[in-house]
mmCIF file of N, CA and C in Angstrom:
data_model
loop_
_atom_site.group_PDB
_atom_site.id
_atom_site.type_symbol
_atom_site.label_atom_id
_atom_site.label_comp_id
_atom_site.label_asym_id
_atom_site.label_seq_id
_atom_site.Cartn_x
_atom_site.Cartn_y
_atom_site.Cartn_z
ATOM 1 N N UNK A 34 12.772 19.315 6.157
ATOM 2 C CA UNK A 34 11.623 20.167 6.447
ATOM 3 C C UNK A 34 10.705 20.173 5.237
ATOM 4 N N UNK A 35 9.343 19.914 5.466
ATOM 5 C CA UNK A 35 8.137 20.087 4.531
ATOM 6 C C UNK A 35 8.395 21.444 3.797
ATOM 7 N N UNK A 36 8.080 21.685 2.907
ATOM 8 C CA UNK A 36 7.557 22.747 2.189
ATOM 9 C C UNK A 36 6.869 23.052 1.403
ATOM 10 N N UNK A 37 5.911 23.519 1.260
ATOM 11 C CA UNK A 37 4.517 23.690 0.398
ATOM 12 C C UNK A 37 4.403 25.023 -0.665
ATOM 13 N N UNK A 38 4.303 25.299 -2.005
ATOM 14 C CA UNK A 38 4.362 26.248 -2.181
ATOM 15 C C UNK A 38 2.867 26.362 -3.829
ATOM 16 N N UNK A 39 1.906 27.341 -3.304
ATOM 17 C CA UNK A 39 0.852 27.015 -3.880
ATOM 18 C C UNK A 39 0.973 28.569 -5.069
ATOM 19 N N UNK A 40 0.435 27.752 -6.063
ATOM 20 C CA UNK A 40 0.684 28.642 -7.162
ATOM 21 C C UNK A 40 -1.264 28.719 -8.294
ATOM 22 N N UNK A 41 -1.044 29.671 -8.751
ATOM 23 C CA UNK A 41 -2.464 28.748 -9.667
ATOM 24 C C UNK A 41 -3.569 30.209 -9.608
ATOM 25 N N UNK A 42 -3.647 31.253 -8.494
ATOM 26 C CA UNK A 42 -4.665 31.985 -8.139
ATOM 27 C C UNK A 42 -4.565 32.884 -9.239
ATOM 28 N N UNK A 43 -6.198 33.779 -9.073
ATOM 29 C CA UNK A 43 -6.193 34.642 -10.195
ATOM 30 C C UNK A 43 -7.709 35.287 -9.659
ATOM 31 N N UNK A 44 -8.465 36.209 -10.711
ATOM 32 C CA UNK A 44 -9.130 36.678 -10.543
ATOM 33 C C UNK A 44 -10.136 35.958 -11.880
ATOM 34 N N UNK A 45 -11.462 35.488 -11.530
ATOM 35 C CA UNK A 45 -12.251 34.796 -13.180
ATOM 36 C C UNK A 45 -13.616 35.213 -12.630
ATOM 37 N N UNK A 46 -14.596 35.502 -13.667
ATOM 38 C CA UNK A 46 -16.082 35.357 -13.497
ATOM 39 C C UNK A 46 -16.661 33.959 -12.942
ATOM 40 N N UNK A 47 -17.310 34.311 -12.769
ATOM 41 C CA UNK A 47 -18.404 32.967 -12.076
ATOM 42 C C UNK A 47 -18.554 32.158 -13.296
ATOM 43 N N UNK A 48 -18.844 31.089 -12.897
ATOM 44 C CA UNK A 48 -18.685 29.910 -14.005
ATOM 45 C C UNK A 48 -17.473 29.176 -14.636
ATOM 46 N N UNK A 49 -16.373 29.922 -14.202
ATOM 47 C CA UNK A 49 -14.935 30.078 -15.124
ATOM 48 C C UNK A 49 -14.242 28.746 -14.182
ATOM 49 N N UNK A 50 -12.971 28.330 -14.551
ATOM 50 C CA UNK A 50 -12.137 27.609 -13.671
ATOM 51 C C UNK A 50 -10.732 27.935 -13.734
ATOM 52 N N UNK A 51 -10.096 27.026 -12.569
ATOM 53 C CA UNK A 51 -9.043 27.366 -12.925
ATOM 54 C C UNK A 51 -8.104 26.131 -12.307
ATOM 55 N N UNK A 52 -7.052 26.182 -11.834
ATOM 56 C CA UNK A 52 -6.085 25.047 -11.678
ATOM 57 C C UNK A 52 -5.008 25.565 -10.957
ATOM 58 N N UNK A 53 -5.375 24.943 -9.684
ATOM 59 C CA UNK A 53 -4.194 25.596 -8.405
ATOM 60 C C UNK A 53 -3.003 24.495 -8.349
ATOM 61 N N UNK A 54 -2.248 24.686 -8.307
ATOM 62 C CA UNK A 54 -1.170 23.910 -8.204
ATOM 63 C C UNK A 54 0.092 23.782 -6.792
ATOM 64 N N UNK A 55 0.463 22.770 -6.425
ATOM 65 C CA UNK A 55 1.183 22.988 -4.892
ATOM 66 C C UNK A 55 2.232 22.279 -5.185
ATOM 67 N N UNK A 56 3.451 22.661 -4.812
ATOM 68 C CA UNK A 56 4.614 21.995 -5.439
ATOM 69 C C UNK A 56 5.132 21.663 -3.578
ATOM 70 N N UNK A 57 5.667 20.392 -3.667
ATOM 71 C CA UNK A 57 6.338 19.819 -2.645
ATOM 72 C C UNK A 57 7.778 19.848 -2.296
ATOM 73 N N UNK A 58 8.148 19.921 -0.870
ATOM 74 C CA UNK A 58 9.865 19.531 -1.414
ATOM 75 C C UNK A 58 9.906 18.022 -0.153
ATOM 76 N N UNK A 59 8.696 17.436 -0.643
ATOM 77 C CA UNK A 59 8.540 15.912 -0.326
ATOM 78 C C UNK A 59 9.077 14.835 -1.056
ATOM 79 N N UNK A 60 10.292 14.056 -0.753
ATOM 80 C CA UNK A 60 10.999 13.127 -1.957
ATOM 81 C C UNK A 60 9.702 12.150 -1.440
ATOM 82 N N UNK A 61 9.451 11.094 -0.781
ATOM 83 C CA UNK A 61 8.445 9.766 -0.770
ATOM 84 C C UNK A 61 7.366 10.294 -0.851
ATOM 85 N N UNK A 62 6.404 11.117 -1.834
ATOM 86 C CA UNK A 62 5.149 11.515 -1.427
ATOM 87 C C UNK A 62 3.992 10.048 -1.211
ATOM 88 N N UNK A 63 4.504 9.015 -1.624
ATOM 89 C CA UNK A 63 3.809 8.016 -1.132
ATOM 90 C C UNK A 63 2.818 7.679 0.297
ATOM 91 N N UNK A 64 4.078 8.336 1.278
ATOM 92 C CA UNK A 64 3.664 8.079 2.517
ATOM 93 C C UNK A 64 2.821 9.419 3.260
ATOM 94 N N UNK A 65 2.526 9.912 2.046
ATOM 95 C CA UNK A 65 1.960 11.490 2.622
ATOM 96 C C UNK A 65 0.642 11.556 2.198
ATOM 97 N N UNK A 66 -0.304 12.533 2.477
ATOM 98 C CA UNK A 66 -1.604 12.833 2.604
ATOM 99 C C UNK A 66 -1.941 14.107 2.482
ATOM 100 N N UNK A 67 -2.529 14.747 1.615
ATOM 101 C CA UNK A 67 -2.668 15.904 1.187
ATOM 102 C C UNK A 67 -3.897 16.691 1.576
ATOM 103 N N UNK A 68 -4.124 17.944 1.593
ATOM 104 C CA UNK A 68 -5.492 18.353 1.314
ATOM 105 C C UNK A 68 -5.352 19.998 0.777
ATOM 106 N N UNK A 69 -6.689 20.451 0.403
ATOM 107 C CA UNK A 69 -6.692 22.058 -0.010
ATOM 108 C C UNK A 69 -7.718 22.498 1.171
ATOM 109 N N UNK A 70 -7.514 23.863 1.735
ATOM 110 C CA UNK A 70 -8.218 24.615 2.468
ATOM 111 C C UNK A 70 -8.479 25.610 1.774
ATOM 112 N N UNK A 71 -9.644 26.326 1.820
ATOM 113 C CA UNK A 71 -9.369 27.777 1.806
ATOM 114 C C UNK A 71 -10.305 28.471 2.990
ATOM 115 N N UNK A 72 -9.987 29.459 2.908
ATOM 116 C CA UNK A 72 -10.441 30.870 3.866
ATOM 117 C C UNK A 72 -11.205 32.095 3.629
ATOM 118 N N UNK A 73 -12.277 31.995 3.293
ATOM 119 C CA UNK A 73 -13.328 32.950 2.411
ATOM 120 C C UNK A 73 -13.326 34.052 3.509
ATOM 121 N N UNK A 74 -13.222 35.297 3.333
ATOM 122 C CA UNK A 74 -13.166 36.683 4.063
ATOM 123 C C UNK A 74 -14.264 36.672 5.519
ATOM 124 N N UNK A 75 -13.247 36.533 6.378
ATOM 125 C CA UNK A 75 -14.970 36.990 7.593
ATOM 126 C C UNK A 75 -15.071 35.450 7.761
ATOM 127 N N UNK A 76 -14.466 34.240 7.306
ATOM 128 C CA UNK A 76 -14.703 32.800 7.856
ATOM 129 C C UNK A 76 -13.687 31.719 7.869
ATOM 130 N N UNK A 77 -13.927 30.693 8.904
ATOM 131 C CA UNK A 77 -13.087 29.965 9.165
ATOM 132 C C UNK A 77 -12.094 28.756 8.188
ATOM 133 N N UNK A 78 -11.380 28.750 8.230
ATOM 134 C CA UNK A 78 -10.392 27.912 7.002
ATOM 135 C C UNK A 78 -11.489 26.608 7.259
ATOM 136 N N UNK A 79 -11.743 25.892 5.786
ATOM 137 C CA UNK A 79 -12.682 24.769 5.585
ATOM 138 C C UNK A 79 -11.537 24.160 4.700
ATOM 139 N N UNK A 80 -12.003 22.713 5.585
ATOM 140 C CA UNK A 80 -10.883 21.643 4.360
ATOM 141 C C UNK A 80 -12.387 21.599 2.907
ATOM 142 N N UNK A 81 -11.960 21.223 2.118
ATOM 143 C CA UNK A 81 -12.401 21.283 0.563
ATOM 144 C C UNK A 81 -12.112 19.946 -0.133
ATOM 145 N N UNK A 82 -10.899 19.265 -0.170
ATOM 146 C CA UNK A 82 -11.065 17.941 -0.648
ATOM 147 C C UNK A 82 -9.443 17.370 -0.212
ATOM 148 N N UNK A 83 -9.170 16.077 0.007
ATOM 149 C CA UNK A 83 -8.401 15.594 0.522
ATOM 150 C C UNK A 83 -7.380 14.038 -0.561
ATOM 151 N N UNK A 84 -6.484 14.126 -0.905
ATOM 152 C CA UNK A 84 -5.992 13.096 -1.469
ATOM 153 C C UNK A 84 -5.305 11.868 -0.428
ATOM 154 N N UNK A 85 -5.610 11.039 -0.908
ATOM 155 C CA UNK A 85 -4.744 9.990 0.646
ATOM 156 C C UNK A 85 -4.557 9.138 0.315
ATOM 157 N N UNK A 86 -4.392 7.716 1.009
ATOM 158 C CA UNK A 86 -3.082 6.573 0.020
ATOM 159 C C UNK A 86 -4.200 6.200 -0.899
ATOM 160 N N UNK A 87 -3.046 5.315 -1.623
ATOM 161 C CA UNK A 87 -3.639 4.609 -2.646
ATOM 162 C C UNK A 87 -4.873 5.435 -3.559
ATOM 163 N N UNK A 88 -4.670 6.577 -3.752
ATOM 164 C CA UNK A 88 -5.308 7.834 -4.541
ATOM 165 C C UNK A 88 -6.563 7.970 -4.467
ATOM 166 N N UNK A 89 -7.179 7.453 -2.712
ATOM 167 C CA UNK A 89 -8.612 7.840 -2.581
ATOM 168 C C UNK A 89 -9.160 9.350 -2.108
ATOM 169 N N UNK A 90 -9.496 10.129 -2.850
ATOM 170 C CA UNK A 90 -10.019 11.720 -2.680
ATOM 171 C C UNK A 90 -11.706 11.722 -2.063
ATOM 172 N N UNK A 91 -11.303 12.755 -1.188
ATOM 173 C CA UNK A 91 -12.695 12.816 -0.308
ATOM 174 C C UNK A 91 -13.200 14.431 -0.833
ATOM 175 N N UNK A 92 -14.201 14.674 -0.535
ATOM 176 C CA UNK A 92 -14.569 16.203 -1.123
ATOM 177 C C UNK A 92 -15.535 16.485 0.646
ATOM 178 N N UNK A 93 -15.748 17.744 0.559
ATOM 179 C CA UNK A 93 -16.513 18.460 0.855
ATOM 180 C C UNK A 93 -17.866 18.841 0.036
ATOM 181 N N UNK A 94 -19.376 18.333 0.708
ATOM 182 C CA UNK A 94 -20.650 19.040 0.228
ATOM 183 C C UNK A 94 -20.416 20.205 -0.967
ATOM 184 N N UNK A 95 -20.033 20.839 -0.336
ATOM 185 C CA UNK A 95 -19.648 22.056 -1.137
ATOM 186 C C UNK A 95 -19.008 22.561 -1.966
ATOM 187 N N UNK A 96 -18.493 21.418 -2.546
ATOM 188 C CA UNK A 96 -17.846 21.422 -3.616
ATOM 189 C C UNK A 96 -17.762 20.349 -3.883
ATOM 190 N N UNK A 97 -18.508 19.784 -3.792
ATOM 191 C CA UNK A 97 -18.109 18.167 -4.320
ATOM 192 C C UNK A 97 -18.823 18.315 -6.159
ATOM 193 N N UNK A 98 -18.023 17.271 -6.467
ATOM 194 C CA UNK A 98 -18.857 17.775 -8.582
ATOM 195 C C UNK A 98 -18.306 19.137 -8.848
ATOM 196 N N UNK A 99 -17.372 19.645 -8.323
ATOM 197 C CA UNK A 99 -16.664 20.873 -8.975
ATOM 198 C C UNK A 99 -15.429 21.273 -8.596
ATOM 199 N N UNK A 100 -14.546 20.385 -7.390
ATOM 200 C CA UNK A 100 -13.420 20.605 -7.201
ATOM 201 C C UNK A 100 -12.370 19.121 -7.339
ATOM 202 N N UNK A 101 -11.871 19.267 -7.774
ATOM 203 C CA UNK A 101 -10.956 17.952 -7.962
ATOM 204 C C UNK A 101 -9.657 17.512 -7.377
ATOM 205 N N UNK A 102 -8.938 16.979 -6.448
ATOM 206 C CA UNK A 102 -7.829 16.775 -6.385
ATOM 207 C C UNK A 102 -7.237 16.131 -7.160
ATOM 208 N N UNK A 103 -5.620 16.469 -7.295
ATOM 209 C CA UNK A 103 -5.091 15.309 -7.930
ATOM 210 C C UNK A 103 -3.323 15.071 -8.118
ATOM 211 N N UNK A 104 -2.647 14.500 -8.433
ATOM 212 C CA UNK A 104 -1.449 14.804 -8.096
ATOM 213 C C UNK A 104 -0.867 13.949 -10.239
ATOM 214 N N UNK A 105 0.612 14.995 -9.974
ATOM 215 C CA UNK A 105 1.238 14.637 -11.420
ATOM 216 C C UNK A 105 1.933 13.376 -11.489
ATOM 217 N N UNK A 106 2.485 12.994 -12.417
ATOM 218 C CA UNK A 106 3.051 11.736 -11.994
ATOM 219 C C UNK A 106 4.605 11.263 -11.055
ATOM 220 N N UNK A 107 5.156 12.758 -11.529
ATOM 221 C CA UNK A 107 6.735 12.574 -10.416
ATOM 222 C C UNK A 107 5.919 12.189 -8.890
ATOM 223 N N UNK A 108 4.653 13.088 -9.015
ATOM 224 C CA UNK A 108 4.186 12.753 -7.341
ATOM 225 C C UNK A 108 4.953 14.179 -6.896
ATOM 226 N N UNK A 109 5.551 14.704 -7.243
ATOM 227 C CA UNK A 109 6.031 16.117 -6.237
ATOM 228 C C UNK A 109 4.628 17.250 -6.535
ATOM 229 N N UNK A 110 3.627 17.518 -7.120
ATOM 230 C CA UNK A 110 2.607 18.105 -7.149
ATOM 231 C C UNK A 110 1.377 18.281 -7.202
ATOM 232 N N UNK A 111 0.687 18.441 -6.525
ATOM 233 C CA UNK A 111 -0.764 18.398 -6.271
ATOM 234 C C UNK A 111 -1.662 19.354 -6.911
ATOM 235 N N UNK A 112 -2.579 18.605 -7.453
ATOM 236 C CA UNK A 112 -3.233 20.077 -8.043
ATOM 237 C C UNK A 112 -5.200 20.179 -7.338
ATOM 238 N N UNK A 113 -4.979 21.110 -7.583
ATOM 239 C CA UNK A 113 -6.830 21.629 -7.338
ATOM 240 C C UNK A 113 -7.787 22.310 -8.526
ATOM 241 N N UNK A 114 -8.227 21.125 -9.193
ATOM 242 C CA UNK A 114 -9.074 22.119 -10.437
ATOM 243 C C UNK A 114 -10.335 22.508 -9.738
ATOM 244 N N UNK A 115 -10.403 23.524 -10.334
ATOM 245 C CA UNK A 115 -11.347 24.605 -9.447
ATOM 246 C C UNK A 115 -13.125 24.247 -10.837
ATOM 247 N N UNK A 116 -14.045 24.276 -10.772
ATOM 248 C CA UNK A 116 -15.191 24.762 -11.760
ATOM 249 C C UNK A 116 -16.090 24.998 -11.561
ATOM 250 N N UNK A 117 -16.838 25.834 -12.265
ATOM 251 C CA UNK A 117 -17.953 26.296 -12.272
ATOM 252 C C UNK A 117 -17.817 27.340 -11.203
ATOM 253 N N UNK A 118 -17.117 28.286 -11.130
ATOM 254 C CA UNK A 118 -16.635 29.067 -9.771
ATOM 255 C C UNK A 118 -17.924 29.996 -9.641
ATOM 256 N N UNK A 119 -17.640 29.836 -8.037
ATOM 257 C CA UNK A 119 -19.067 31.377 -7.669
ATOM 258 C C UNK A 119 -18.552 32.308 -6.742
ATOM 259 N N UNK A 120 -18.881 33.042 -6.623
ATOM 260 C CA UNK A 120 -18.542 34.264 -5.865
ATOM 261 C C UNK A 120 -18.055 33.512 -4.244
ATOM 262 N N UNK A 121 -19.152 33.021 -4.153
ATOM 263 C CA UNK A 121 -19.180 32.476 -2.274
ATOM 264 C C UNK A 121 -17.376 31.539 -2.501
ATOM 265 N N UNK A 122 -16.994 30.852 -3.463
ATOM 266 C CA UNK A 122 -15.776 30.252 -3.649
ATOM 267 C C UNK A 122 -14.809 31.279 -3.414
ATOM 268 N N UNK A 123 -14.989 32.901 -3.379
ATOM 269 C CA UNK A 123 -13.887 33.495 -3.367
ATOM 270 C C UNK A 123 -13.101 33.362 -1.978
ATOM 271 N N UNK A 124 -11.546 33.287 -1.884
ATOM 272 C CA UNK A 124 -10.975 32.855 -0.521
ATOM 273 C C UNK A 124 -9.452 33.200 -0.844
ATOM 274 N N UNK A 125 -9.148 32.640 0.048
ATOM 275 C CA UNK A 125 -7.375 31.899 0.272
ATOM 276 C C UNK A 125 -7.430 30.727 -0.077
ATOM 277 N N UNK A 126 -6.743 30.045 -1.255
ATOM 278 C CA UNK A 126 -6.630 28.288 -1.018
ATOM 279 C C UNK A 126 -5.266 28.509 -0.742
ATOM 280 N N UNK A 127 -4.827 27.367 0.639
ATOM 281 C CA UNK A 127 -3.699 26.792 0.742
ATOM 282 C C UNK A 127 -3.886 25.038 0.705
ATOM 283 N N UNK A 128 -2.408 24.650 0.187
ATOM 284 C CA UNK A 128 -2.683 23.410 0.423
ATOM 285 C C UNK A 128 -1.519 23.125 1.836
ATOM 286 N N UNK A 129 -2.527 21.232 2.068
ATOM 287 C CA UNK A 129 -1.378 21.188 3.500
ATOM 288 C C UNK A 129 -1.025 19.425 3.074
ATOM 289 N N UNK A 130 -0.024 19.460 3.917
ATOM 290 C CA UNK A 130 0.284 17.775 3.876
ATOM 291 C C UNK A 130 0.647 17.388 5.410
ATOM 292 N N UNK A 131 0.471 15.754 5.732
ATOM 293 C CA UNK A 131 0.531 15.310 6.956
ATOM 294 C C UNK A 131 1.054 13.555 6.741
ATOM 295 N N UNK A 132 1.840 13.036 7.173
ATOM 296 C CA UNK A 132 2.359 11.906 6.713
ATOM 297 C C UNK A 132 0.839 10.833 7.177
ATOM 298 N N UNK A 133 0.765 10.125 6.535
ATOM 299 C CA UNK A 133 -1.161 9.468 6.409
ATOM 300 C C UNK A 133 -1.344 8.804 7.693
ATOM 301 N N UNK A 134 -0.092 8.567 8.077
ATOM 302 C CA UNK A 134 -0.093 7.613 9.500
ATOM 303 C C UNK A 134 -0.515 8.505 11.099
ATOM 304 N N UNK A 135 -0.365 9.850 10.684
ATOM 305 C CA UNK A 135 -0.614 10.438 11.420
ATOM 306 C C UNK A 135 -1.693 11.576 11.499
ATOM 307 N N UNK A 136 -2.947 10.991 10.261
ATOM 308 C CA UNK A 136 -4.242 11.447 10.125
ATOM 309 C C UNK A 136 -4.878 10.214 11.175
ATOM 310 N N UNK A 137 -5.827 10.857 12.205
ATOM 311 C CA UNK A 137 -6.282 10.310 13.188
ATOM 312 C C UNK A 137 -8.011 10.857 13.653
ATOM 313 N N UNK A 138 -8.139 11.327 12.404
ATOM 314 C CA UNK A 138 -9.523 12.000 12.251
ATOM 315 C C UNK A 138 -9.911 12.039 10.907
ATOM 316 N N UNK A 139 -10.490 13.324 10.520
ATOM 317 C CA UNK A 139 -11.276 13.339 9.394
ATOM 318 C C UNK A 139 -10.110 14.036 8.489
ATOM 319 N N UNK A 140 -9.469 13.894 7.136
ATOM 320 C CA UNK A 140 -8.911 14.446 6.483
ATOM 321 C C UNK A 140 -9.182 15.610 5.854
ATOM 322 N N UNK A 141 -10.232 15.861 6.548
ATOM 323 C CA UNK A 141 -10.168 17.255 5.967
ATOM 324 C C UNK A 141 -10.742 18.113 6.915
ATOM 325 N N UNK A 142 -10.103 17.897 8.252
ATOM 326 C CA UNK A 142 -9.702 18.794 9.184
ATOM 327 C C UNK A 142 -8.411 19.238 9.316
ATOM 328 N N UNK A 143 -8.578 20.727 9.177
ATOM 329 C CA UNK A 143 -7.120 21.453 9.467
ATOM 330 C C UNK A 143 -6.830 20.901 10.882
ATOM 331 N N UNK A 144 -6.971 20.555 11.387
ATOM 332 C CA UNK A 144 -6.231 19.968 12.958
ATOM 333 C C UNK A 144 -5.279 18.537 12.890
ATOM 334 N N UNK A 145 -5.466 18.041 11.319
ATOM 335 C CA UNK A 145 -4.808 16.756 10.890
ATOM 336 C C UNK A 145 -3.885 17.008 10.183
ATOM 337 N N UNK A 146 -3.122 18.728 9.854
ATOM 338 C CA UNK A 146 -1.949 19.119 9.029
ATOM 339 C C UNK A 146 -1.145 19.481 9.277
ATOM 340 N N UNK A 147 0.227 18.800 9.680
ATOM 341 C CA UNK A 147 1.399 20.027 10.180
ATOM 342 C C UNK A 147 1.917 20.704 9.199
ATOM 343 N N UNK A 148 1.621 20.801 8.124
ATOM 344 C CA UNK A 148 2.361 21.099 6.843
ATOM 345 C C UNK A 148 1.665 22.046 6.249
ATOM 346 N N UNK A 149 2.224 23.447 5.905
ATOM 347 C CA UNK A 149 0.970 24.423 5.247
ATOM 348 C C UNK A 149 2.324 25.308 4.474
ATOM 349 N N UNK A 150 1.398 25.244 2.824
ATOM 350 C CA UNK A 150 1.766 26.595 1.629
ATOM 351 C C UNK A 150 1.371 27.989 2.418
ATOM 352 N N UNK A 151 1.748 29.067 1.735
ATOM 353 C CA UNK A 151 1.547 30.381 1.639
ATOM 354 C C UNK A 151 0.149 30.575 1.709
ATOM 355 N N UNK A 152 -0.594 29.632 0.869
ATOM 356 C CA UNK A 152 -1.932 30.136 0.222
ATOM 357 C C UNK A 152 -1.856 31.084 -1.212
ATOM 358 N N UNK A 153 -2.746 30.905 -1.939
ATOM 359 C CA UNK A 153 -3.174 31.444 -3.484
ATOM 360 C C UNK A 153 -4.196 32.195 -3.209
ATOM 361 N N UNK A 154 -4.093 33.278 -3.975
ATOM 362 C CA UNK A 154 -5.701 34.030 -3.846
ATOM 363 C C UNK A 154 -6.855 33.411 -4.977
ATOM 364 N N UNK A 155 -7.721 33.307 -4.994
ATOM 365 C CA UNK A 155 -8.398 32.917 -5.757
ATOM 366 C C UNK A 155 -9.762 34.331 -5.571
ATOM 367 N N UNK A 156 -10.505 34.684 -6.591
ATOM 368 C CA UNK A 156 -11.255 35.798 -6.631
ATOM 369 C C UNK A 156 -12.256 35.563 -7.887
ATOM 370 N N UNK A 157 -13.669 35.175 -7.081
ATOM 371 C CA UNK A 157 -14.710 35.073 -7.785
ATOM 372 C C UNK A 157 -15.353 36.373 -8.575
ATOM 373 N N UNK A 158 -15.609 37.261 -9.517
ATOM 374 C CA UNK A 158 -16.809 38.471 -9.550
ATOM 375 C C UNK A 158 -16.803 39.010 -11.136
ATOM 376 N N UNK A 159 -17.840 39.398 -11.241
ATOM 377 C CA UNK A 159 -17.861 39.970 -12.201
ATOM 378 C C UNK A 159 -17.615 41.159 -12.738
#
């Protein structure tokens, strides 16, 4: 069984960053496909950026030039550097995984993840 467990949230001013982290209990993460969502209060979970084979990362408009995917080298963890944070960024990030063979759309649609963390709070304000 998948398991996702996202760590990293906090509370920072605007401008600040930070570094979400998702630990796997995936032994081949090779054959897997990652992404971060979050869930800003009052709106629908938005994929945000996506890792997939051979370490090509897709972003979202909206964060693209300020959110990063990326994974460590065991490969059991994924991370999300967060920057230049703004208020509208405040949410839920969870991350999800889906074995790549069975992304059949856009990767960074939640409808392409059977695999979902807890979620992290993350909290933009001054």
């Amino acid at each position: 069984q998948v398991q996702l467990e996202e760590s990293g949230g906090d509370s920072v001013q605007p401008g600040g960053s930070l570094r979400l982290s998702c630990d796997t209990s995936i032994h081949d993460t090779r054959q897997y496909c990652f992404a971060w969502f979050r869930q800003a209060p009052g709106k629908q979970r938005e994929g945000l950026v996506s890792l997939e084979r051979g370490g090509l990362t897709r972003s979202a408009a909206s964060v693209a030039g300020r959110f990063f995917i990326s994974q460590d080298n065991a490969k059991t963890r994924v991370f999300l550097q967060l920057n230049n944070l703004q208020r509208e960024d405040t949410g839920e990030y969870t991350c999800a995984a889906a074995a790549c063979d069975q992304i059949k759309g856009s990767p960074l649609s939640r409808l392409q993840y059977p695999h979902w963390g807890r979620g992290t709070q993350v909290t933009v304000s001054s």
